[in-house]
PDB file of C-alpha atoms in Angstrom:
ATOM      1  CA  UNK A   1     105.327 128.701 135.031  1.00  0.00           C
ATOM      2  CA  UNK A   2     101.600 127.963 134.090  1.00  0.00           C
ATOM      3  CA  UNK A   3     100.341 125.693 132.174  1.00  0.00           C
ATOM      4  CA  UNK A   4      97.818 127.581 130.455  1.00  0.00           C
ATOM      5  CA  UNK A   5     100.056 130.613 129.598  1.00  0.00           C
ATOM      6  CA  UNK A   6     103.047 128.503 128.049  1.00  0.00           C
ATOM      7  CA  UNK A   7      99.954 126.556 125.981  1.00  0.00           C
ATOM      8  CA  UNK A   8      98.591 130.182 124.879  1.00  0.00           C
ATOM      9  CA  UNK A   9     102.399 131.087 123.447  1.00  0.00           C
ATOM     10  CA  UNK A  10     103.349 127.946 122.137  1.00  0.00           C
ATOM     11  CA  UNK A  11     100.320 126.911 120.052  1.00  0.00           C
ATOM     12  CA  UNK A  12     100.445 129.210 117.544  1.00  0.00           C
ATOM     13  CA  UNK A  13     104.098 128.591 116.757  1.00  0.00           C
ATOM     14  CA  UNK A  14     104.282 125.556 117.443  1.00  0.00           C
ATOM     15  CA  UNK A  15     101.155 125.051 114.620  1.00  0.00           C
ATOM     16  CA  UNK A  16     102.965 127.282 111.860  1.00  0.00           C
ATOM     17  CA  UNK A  17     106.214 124.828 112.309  1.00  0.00           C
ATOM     18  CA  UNK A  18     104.293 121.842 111.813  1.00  0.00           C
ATOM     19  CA  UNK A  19     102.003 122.723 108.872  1.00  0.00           C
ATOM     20  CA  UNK A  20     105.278 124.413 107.511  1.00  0.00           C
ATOM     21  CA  UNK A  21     107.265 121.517 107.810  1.00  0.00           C
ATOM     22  CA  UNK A  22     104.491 118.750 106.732  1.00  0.00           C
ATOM     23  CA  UNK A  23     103.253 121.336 103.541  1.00  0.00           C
ATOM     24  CA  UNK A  24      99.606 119.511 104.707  1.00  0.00           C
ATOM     25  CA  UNK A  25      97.725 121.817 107.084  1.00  0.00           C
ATOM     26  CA  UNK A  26      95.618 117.930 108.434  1.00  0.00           C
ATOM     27  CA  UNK A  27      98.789 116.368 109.120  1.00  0.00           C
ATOM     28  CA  UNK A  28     100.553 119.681 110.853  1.00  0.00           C
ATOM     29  CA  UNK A  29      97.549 120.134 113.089  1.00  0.00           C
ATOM     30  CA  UNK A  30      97.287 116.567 114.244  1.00  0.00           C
ATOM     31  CA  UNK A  31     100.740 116.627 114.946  1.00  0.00           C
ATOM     32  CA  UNK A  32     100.830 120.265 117.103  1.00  0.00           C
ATOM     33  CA  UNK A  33      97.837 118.438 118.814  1.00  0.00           C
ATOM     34  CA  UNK A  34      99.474 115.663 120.046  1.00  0.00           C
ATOM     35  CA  UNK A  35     102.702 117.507 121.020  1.00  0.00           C
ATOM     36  CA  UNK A  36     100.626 119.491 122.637  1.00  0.00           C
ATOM     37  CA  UNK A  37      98.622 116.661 124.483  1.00  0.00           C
ATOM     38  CA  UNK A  38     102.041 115.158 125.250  1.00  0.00           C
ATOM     39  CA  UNK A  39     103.212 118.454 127.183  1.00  0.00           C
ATOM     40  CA  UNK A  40      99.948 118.744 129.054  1.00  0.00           C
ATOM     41  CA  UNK A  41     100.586 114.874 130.161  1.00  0.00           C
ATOM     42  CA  UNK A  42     103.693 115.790 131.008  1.00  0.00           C
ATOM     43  CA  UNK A  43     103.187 118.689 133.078  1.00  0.00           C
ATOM     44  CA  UNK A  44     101.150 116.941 134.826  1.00  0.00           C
ATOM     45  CA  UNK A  45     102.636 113.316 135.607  1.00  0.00           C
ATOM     46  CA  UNK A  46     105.828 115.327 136.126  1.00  0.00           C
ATOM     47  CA  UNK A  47     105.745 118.945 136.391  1.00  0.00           C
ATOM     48  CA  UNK A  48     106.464 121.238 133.865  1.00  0.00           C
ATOM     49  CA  UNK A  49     109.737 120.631 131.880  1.00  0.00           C
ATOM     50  CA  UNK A  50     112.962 122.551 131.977  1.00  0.00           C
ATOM     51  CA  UNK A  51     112.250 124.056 128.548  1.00  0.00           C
ATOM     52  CA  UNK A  52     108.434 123.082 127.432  1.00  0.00           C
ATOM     53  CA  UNK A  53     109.357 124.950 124.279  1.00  0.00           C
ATOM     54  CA  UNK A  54     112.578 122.816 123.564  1.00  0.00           C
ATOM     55  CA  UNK A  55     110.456 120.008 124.702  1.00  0.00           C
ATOM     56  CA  UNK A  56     107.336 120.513 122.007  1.00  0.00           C
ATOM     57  CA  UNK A  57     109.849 121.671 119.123  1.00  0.00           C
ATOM     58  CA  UNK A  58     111.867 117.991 120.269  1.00  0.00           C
ATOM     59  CA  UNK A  59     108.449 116.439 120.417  1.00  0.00           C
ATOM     60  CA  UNK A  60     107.065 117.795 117.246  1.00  0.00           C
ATOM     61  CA  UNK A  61     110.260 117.156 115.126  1.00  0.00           C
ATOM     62  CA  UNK A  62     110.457 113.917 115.726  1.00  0.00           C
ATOM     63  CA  UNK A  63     106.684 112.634 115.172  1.00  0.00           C
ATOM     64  CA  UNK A  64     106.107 114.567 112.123  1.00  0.00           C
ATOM     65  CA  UNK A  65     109.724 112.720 111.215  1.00  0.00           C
ATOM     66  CA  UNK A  66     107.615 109.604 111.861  1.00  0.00           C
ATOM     67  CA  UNK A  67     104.753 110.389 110.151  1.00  0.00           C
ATOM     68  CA  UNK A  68     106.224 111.868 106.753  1.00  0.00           C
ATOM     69  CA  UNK A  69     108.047 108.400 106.638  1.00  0.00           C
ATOM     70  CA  UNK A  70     104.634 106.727 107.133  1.00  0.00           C
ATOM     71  CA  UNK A  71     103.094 108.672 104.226  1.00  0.00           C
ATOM     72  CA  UNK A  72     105.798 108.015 101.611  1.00  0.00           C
ATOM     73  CA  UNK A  73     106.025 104.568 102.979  1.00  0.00           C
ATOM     74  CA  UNK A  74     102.210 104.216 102.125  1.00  0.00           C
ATOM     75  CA  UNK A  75     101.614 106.032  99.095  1.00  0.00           C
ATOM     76  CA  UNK A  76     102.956 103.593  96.509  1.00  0.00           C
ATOM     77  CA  UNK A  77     101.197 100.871  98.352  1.00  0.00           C
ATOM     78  CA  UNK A  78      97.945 103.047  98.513  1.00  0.00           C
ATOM     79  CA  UNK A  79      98.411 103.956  94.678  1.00  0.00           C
ATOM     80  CA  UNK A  80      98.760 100.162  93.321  1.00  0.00           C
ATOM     81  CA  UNK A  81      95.413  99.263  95.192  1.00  0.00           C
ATOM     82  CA  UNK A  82      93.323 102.033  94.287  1.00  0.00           C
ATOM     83  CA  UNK A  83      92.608 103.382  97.854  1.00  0.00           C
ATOM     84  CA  UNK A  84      94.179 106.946  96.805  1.00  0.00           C
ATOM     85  CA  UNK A  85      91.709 109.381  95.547  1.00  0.00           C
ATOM     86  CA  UNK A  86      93.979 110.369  92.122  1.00  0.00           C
ATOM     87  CA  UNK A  87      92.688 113.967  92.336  1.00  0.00           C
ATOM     88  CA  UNK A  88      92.926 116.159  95.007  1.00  0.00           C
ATOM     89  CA  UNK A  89      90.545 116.340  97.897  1.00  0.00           C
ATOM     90  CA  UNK A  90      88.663 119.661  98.343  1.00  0.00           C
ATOM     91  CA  UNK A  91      90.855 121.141 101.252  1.00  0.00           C
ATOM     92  CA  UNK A  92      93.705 120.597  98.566  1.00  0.00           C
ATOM     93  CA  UNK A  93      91.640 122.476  96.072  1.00  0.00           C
ATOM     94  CA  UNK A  94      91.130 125.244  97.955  1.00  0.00           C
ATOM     95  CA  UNK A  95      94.318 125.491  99.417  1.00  0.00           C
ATOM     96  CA  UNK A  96      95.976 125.843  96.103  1.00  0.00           C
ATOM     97  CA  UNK A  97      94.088 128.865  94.836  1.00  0.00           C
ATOM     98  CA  UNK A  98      95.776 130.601  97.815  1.00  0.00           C
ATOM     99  CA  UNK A  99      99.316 131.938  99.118  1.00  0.00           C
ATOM    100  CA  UNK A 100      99.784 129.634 101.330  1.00  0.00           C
ATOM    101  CA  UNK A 101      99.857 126.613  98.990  1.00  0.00           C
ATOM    102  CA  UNK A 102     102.474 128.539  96.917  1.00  0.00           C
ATOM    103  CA  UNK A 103     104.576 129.513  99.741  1.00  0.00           C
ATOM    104  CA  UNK A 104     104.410 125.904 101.318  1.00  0.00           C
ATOM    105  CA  UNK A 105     104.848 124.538  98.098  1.00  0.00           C
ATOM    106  CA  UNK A 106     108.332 126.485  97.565  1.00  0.00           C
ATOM    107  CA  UNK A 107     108.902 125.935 101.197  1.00  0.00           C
ATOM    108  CA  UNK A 108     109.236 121.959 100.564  1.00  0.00           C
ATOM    109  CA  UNK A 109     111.459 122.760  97.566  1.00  0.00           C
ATOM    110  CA  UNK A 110     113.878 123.975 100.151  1.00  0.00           C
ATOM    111  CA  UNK A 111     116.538 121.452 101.006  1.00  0.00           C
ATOM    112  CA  UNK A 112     115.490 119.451 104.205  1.00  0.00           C
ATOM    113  CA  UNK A 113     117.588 120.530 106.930  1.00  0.00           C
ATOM    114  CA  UNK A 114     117.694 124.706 105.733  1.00  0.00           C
ATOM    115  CA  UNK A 115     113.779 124.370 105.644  1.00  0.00           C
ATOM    116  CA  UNK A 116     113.535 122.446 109.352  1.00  0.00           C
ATOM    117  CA  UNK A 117     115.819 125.294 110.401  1.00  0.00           C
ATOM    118  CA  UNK A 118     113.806 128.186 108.675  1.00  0.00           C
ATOM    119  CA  UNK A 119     110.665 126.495 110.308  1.00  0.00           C
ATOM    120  CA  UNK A 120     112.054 126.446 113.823  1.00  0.00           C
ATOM    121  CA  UNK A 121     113.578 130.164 113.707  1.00  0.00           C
ATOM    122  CA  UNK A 122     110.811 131.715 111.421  1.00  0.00           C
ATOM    123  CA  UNK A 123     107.247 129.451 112.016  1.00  0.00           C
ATOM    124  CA  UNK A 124     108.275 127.865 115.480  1.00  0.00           C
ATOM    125  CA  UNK A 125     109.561 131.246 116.830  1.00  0.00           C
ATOM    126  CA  UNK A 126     112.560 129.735 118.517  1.00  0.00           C
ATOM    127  CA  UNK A 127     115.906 131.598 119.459  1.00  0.00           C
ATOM    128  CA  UNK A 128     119.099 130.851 117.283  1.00  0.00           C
ATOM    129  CA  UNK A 129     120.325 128.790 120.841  1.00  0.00           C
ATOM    130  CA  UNK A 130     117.476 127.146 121.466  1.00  0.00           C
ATOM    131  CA  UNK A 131     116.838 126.126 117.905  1.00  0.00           C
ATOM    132  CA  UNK A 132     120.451 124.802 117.619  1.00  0.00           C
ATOM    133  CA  UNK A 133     119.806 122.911 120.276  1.00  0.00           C
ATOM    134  CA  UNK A 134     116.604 121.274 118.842  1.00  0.00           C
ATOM    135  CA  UNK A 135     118.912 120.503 115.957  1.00  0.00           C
ATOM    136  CA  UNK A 136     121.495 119.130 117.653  1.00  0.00           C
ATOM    137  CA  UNK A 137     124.055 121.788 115.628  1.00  0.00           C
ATOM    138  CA  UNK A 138     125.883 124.908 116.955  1.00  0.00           C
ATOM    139  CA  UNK A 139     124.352 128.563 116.849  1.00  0.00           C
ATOM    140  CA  UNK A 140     126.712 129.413 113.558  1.00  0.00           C
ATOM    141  CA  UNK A 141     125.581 126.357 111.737  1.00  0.00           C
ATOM    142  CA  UNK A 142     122.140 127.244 112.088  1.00  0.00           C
ATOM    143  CA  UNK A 143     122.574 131.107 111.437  1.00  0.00           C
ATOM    144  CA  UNK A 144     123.984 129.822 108.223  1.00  0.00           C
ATOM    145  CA  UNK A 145     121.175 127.183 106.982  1.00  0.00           C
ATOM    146  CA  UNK A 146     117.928 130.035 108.224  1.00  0.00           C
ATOM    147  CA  UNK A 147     120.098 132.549 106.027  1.00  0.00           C
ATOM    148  CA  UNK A 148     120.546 130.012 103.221  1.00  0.00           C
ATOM    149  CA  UNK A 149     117.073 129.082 103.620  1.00  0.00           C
ATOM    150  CA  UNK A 150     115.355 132.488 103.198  1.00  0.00           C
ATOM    151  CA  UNK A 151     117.383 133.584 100.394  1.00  0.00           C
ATOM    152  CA  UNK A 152     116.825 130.618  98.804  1.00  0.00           C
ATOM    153  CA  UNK A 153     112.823 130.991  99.243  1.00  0.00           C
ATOM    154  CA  UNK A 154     113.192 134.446  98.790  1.00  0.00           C
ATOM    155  CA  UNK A 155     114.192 133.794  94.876  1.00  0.00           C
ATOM    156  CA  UNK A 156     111.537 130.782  94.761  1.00  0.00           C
ATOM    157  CA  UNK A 157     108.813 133.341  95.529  1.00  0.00           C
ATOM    158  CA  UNK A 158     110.357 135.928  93.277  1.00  0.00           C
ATOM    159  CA  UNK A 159     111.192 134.202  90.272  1.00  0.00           C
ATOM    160  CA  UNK A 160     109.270 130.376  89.402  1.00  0.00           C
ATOM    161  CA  UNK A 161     112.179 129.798  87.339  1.00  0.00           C
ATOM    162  CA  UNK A 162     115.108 130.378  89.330  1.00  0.00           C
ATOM    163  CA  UNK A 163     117.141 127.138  90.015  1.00  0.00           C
ATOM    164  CA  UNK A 164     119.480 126.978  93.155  1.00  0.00           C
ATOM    165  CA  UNK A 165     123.489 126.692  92.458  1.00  0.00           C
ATOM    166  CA  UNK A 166     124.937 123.268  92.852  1.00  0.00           C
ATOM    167  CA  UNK A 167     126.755 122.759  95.601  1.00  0.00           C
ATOM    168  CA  UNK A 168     128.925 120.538  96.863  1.00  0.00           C
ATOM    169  CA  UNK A 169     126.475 118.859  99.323  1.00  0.00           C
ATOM    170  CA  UNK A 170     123.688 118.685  96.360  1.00  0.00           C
ATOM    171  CA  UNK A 171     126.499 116.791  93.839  1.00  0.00           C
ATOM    172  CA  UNK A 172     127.054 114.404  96.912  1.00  0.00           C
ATOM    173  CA  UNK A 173     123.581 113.507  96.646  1.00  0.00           C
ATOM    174  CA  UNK A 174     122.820 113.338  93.631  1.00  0.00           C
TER     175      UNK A 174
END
């Protein structure tokens, strides 16, 4: 294995998961970036790791877990002092003339763990097994959320005003 080559495949996807799963194209960069900085560190305090593409989808999962929490964490806080900018900033505004702020923003309607698996199979580029593993479910299970998950953003795109059936996990919730 080389370094450089497994960095040359895995950047790409690695960047569509993360600005897929944090719907902020800053925040998803910064995070591939340091996943990536922590596999390069890696590789070479330790040698390369079994699976460096388990290892940066592991990696990646669980700091832009960290850092969504931050942001909601912050953004009251931020709001009651004054320190967030009430419109959006100019990245925002161009982003949302565009496709990708549409698809992203039908993308977070998704619910959580059918869009994390959609991101890993679809942005992240993963195989069903090695994605399951990431998730910590078996193959079927995730078969069944990436197939929930693009029908369900399938009639997002489609149709603005399409609501999803309840289910049974959605009535727990709620």
């Amino acid at each position: 294995m080389d370094l450089e080559a497994t960095l040359f495949d895995l950047t790409p996807r690695l960047l569509r998961y993360c600005v897929g799963r944090a719907a902020d194209p800053t925040l998803g960069e910064e995070i591939a970036q340091e996943t990536l900085t922590a596999l390069v560190a890696r590789w070479r305090r330790h040698g390369p790791p079994e699976s460096p593409e388990a290892f940066v989808f592991v990696v990646a999962r669980r700091r832009l877990g960290r850092a969504l929490f931050r942001r909601r964490l912050l953004e009251p806080l931020e709001a009651l002092f004054g320190a967030a900018d009430a419109g959006p900033d100019p990245e925002r505004r161009t982003l949302a003339r565009g496709d990708l702020a549409r698809s992203l923003e039908k993308l977070a309607e998704l619910p959580a763990l059918d869009r994390e698996a959609l991101l890993l199979v679809a942005g992240g580029e993963l195989s069903t097994a090695r994605a399951a593993e990431v998730l910590g479910i078996s193959k079927s299970a995730l078969k069944m959320r990436v197939h929930r998950a693009r029908k369900h953003l399938q009639a997002l795109l489609e149709d603005p005003s399409w609501q999803p059936p309840k289910t049974i996990a959605a009535t727990r919730t709620a």
